[in-house]
Each structure stands twice: as C-alpha cells, then as structure tokens.
Short mmCIF file of C-alpha atoms and ligand atoms in Angstrom, two decimals:
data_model
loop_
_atom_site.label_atom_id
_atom_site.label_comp_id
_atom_site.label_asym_id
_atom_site.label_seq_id
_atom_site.Cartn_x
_atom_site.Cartn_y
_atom_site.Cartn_z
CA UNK A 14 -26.07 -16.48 -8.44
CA UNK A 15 -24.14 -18.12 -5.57
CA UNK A 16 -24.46 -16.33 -2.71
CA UNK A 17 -20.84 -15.74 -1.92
CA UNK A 18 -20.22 -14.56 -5.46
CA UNK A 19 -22.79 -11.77 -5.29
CA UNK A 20 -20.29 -10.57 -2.26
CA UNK A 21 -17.54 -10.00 -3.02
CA UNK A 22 -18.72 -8.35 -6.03
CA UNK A 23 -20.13 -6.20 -3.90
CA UNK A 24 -17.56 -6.11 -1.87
CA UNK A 25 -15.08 -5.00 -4.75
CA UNK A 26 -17.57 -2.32 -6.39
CA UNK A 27 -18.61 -0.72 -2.94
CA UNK A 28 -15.39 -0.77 -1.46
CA UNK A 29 -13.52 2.69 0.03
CA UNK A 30 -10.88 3.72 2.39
CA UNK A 31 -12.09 3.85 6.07
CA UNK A 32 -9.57 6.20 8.44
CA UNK A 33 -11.86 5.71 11.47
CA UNK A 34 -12.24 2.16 13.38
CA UNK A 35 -14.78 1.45 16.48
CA UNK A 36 -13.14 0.08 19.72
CA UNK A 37 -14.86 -3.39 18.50
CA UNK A 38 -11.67 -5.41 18.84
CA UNK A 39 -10.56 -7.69 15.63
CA UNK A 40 -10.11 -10.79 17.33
CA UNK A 41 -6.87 -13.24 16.30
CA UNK A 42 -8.81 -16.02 14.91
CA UNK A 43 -10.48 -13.74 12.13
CA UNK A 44 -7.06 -11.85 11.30
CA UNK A 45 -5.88 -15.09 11.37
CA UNK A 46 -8.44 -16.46 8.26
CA UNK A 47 -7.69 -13.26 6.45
CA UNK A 48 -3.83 -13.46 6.17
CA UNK A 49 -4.21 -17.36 5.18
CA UNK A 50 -6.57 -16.35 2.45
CA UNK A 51 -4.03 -13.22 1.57
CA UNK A 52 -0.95 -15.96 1.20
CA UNK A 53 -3.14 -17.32 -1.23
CA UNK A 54 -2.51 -14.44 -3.86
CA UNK A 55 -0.30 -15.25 -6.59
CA UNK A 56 3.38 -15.22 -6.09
CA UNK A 57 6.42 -15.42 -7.90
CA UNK A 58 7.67 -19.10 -8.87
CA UNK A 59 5.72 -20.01 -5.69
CA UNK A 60 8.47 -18.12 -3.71
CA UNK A 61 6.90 -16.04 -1.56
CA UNK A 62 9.34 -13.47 -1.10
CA UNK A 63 7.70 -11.50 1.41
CA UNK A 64 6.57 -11.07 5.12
CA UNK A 65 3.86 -9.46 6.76
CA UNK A 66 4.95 -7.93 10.36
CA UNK A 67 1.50 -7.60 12.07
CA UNK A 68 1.33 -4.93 14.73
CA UNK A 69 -0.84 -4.64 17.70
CA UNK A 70 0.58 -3.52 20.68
CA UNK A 71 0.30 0.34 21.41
CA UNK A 72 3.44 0.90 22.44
CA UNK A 73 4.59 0.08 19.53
CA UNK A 74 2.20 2.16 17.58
CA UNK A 75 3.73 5.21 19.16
CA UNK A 76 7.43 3.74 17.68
CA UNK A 77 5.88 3.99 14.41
CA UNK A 78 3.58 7.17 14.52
CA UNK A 79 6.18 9.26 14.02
CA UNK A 80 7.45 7.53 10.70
CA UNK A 81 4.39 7.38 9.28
CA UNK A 82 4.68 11.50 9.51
CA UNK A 83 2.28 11.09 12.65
CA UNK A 84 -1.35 9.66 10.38
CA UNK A 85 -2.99 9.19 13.42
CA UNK A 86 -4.76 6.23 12.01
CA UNK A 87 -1.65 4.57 13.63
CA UNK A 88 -2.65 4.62 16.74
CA UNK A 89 -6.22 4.38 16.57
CA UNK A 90 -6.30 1.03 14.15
CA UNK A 91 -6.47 -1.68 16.20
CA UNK A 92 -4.40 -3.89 13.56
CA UNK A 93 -1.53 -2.37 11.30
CA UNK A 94 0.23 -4.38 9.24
CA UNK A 95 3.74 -3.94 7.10
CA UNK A 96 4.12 -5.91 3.39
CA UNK A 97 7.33 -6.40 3.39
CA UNK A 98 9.88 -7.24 -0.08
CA UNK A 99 11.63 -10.30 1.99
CA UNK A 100 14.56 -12.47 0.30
CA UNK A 101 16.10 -12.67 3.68
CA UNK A 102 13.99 -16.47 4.09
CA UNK A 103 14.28 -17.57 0.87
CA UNK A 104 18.03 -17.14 0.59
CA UNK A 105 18.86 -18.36 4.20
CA UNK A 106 16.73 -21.81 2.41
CA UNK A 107 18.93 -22.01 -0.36
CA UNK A 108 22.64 -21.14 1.62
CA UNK A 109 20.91 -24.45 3.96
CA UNK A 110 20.26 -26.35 0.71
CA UNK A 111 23.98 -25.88 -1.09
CA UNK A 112 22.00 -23.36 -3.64
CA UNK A 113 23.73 -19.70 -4.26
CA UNK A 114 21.60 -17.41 -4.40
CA UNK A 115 21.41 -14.77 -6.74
CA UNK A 116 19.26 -11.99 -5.55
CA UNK A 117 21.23 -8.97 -4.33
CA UNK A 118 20.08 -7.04 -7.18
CA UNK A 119 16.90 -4.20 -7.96
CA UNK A 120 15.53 -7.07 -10.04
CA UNK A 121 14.86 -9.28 -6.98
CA UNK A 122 13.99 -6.44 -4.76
CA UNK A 123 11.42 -5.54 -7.33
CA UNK A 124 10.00 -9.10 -7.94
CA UNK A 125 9.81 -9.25 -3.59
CA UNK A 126 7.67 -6.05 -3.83
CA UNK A 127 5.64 -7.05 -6.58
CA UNK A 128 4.74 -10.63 -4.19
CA UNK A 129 4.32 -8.41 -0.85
CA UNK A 130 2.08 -5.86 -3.06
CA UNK A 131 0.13 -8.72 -4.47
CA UNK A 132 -0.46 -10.23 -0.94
CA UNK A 133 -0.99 -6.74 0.84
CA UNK A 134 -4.39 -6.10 -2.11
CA UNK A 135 -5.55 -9.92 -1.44
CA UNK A 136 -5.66 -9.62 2.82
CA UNK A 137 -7.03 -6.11 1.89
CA UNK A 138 -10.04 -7.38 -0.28
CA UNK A 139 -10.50 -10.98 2.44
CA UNK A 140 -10.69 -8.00 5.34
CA UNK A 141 -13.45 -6.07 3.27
CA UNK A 142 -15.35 -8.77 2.19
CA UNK A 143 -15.86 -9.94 6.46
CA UNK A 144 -16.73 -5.95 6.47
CA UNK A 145 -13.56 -5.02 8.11
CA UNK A 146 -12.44 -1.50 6.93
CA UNK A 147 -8.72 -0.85 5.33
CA UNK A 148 -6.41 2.06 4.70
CA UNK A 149 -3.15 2.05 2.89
CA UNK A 150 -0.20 4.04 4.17
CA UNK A 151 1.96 5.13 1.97
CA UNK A 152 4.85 6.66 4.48
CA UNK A 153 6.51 3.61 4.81
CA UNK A 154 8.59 3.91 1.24
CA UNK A 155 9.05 7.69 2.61
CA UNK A 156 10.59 6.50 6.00
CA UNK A 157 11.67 2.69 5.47
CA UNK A 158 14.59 3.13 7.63
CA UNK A 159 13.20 3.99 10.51
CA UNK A 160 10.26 1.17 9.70
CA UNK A 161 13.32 -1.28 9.37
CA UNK A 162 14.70 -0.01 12.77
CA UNK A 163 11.47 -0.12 14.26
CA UNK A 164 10.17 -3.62 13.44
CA UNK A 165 13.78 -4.89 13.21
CA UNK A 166 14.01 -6.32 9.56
CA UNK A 167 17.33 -7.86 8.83
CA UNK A 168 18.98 -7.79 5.36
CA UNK A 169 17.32 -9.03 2.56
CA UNK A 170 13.85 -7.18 4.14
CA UNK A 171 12.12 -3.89 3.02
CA UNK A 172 8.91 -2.60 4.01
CA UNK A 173 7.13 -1.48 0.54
CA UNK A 174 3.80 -0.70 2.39
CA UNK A 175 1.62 -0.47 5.30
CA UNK A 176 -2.74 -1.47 6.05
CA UNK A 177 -4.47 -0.67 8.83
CA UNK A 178 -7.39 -2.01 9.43
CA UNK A 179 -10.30 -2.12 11.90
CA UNK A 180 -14.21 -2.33 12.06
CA UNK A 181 -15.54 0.71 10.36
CA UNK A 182 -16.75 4.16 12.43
CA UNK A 183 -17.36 6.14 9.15
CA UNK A 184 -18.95 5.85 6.62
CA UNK A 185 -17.28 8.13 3.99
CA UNK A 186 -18.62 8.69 0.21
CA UNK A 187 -16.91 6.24 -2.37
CA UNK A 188 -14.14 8.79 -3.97
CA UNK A 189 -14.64 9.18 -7.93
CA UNK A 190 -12.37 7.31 -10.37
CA UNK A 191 -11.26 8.26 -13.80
CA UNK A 192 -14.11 6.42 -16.40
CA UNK A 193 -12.66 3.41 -17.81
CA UNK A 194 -12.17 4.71 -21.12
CA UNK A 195 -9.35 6.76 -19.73
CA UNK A 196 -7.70 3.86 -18.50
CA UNK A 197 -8.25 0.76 -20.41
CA UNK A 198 -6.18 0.84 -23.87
CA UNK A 199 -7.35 -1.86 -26.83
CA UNK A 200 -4.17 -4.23 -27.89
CA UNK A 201 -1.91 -1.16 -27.91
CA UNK A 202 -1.96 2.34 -25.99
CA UNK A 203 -3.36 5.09 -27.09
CA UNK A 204 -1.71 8.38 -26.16
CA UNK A 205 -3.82 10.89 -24.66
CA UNK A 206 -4.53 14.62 -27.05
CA UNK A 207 -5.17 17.45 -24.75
CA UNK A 208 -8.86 16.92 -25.52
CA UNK A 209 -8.65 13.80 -24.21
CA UNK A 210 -7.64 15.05 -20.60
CA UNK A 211 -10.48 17.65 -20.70
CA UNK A 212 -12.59 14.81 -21.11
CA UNK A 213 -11.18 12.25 -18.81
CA UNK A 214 -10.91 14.37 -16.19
CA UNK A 215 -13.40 17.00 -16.41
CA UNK A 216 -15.88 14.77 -13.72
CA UNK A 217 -13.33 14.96 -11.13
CA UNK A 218 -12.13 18.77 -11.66
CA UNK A 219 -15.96 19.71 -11.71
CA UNK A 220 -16.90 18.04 -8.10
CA UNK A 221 -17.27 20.07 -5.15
CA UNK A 222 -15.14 18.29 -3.27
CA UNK A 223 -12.19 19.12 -5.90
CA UNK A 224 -13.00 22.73 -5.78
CA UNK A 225 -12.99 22.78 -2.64
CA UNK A 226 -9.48 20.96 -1.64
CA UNK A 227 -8.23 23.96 -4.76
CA UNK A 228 -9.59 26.53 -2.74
CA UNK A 229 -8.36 25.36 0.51
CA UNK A 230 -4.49 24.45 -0.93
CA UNK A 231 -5.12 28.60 -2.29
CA UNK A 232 -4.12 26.74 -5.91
CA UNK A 233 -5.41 27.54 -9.35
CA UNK A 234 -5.99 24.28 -10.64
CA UNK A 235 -6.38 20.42 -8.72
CA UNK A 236 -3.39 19.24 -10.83
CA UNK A 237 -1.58 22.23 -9.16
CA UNK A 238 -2.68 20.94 -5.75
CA UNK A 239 -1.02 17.26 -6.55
CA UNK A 240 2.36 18.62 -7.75
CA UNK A 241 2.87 21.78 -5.24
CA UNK A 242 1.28 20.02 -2.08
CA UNK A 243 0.87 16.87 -1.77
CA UNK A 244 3.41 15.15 -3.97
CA UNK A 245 6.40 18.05 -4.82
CA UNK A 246 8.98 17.27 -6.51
CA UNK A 247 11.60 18.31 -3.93
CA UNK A 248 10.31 15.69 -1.79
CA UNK A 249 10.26 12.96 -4.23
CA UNK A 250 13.76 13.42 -5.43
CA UNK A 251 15.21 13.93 -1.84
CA UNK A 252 12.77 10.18 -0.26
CA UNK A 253 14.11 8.66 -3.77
CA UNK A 254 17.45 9.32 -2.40
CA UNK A 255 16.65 7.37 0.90
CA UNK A 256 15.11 4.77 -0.66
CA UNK A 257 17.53 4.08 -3.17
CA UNK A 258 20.15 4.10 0.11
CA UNK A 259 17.86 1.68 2.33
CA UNK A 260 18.09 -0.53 -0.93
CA UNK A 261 21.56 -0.79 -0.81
CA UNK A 262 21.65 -0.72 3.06
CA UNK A 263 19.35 -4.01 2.74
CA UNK A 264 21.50 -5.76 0.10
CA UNK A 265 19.86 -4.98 -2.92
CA UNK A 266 21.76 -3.10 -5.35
CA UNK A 267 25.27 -5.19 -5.37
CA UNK A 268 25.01 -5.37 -8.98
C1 FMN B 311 0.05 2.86 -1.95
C2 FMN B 311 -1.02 3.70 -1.27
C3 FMN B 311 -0.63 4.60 -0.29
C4 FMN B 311 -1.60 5.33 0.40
N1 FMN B 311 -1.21 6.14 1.42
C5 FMN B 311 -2.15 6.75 2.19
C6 FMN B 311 -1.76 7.48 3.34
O1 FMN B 311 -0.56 7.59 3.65
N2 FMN B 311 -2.73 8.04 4.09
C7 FMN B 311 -4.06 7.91 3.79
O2 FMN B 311 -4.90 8.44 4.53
N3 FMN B 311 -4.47 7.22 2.69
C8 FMN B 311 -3.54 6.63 1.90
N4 FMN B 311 -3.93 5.87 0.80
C9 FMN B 311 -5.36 5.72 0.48
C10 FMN B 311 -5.72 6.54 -0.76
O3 FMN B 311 -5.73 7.90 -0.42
C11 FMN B 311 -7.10 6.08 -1.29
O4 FMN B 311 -7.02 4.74 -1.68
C12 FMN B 311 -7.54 6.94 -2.46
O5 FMN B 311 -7.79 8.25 -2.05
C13 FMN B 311 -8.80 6.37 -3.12
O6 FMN B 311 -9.80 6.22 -2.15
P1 FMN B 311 -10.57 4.83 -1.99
O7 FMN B 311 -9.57 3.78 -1.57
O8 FMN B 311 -11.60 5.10 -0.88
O9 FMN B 311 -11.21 4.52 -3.30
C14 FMN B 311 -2.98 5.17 0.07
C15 FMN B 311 -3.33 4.28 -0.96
C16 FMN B 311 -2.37 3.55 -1.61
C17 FMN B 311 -2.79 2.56 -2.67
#
C-alpha cells in the first residue's frame, strides 16, 4: 500500500480530541500547508463562501476567553482558528461585476456554513495527519456576537465554529462511538424500537467512564446528564434566540 495512504487511514481511525498542547510552537509555514490543503475541501459552486480568521496573538486570546464561556484551551492553544459562513466577499465580487446578488436569506447563510464546516473538518484532518492535535469549540454559535465584535466580521460574516490546535501534551483514550449499525441506514431509514436503543447504546451506558460522569452530575441515567447538564433546554431555546438575532443582525434573514 502507498505509504501515504496507510496514514491517513491511520490518521482518520486513531484520531481524538487533544485539550492539552506543548509549548512546541506551530510554525507559519506548516499552518500555512494545512489551510491550503483545507481550501481544497469541496465547496459550493466553487464559491467559497467562507473565511477562516486565524488567531495567534495572546492578547487576543484573552478577548475571546470569555466568549468561549472561559475553555481554557483558548489561551493555552497556540493556534485558534474561527470557520466562518462569509457572503460578505462573494457579494462585494458580484456588486463589482454588475451581478445582484441574492443571498440575504437562511438559505445562503446555511449553504456558507455548510462550505466553512466542510473546510473547518478538511484543515482538521491535514493538522492530524502532520500529528498536530485539534479540538472543536462549540461556544462560538452560543456567543457569535461577541465573536463578531471581537474579530470584527462585517455583514454578510458569521462565525459557525472554532479549532484549536497545537502539538499534543496528552494522550487521552479514543472516546467510544455508537456501532455502525446504529447509524448507517440501507436505501431508506429505519426507525429505531426501544430495543433497538438498549442495544445501540448499551456499550456506552455500561463504561466506567459513563457511570462515572452519572454519578458525578448526581443523575439517574447518562441521557439525563445530556438533557439536564450539559445541553438543557432552557439554554438552547434562549442561544437559539441570539443566534437567530445575529442572523438577522448579519443580513441573513431579509426574506
Ligand atoms: C461542533 C463541535 C463542538 C465542540 N465543542 C467542544 C467544546 O466546546 N469544548 C470541548 O472541549 N470539546 C468540544 N468538542 C469536542 C467533542 O467533545 C469531541 O469531539 C467528542 O467528545 C468526541 O471525542 P473525539 O473527538 O476525541 O472522538 C466539540 C466537537 C464538535 C464537533
């Protein structure tokens, strides 16, 4: 097998989160190679409706600690980067090129975040496979305002997610997934029966790790844990609410 094809397999089935970096600096040239071969993901009609605002400088770590509900990975990563949704580019091109653009809608907005998404996974997997380390950061949907404030995105520009990423100074066990079973469906889905769960899930509720994060939370069940903890309802409905407002704020939702 060619030698860079047994890596990145490698790279893909080994792969995990890493929260702690070394002081090893990630030098420009290499972040460089890995964002080139990130713009190579696919993107929508070749548009690429998206930017990636790369952050490096401390001080402005501490800006955006506190909007990414202070994850001190923040400040410890020596690279963090924001995926942003951008049509602000690609409609400045057209206004400059007598073509009206039609993308103030949740349509567009969701086609930008689909390209920045696809781009964010591609630099993600290009950082892993040099051995790099990455972790996602979901805050920035929670707080994009502040993230728009912070890195100064104009209209047209929303922040859908945030990587940071350094040389690794863990070395954390791979997390469990669901078997594929429970996930792949043949030509047309097939609903889950309450057996079904018990089976698809019964690998994860039995670890120690699971028990463990039930016990801690003082919750009955790990389910319990996901919907009183760490993703309530009340807190969903009321960052919805922002969201949906920083949409409109950014030009989005005019139709
Ligand atoms: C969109 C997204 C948002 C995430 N947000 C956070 C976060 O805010 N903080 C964090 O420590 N990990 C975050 N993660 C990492 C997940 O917790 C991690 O991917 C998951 O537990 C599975 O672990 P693995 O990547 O090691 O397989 C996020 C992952 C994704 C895809």
């Amino acid at each position: 097998m060619h030698n860079s094809e047994t890596m990145i397999k490698a790279t893909l089935l080994n792969r995990k989160t890493i929260r702690k970096y070394s002081e090893k600096p990630v030098e420009d040239k290499l972040l460089k190679e890995i964002l080139i071969k990130g713009c190579r993901a696919s993107t929508t009609g070749n548009m690429q409706v998206y930017s990636i605002v790369v952050t490096r400088d401390e001080a402005k770590k501490m800006e955006l600690l506190p909007f990414h509900f202070n994850q001190k990975i923040i400040k410890e990563a020596p690279v963090v980067l924001t995926f942003c949704a951008d049509f602000n580019r690609f409609n400045k091109w057209c206004l400059e090129r007598k073509a009206e653009p039609g993308y103030d809608n949740f349509l567009s907005f969701f086609t930008a975040a689909i390209d920045a998404l696809l781009v964010a996974q591609t630099v993600c997997i290009a950082a892993e496979d040099e051995g790099l380390g990455i972790c996602y950061l979901g805050t920035t949907t929670y707080m994009a305002h502040k993230i728009i404030e912070a890195l100064k995105l104009p209209r047209g520009v929303v922040p859908v997610t945030t990587v940071t990423m350094g040389w690794p100074a863990e070395n954390p066990d791979q997390p469990d997934r669901l078997p594929l079973e429970a996930v792949v469906h043949n030509e047309t889905y097939q609903d889950y029966s309450a057996e079904d769960i018990d089976g698809f899930y019964s690998e994860k509720e039995g670890r120690t790790d699971s028990k463990k994060f039930i016990a801690e939370n003082n919750k009955e069940t790990l389910a319990q844990v996901f919907t009183d903890v760490r993703y309530k309802k009340a807190d969903n409905v009321y960052f919805s609410k922002m969201f949906l407002q920083v949409l409109k704020d950014q030009g989005f939702m005019n139709h």
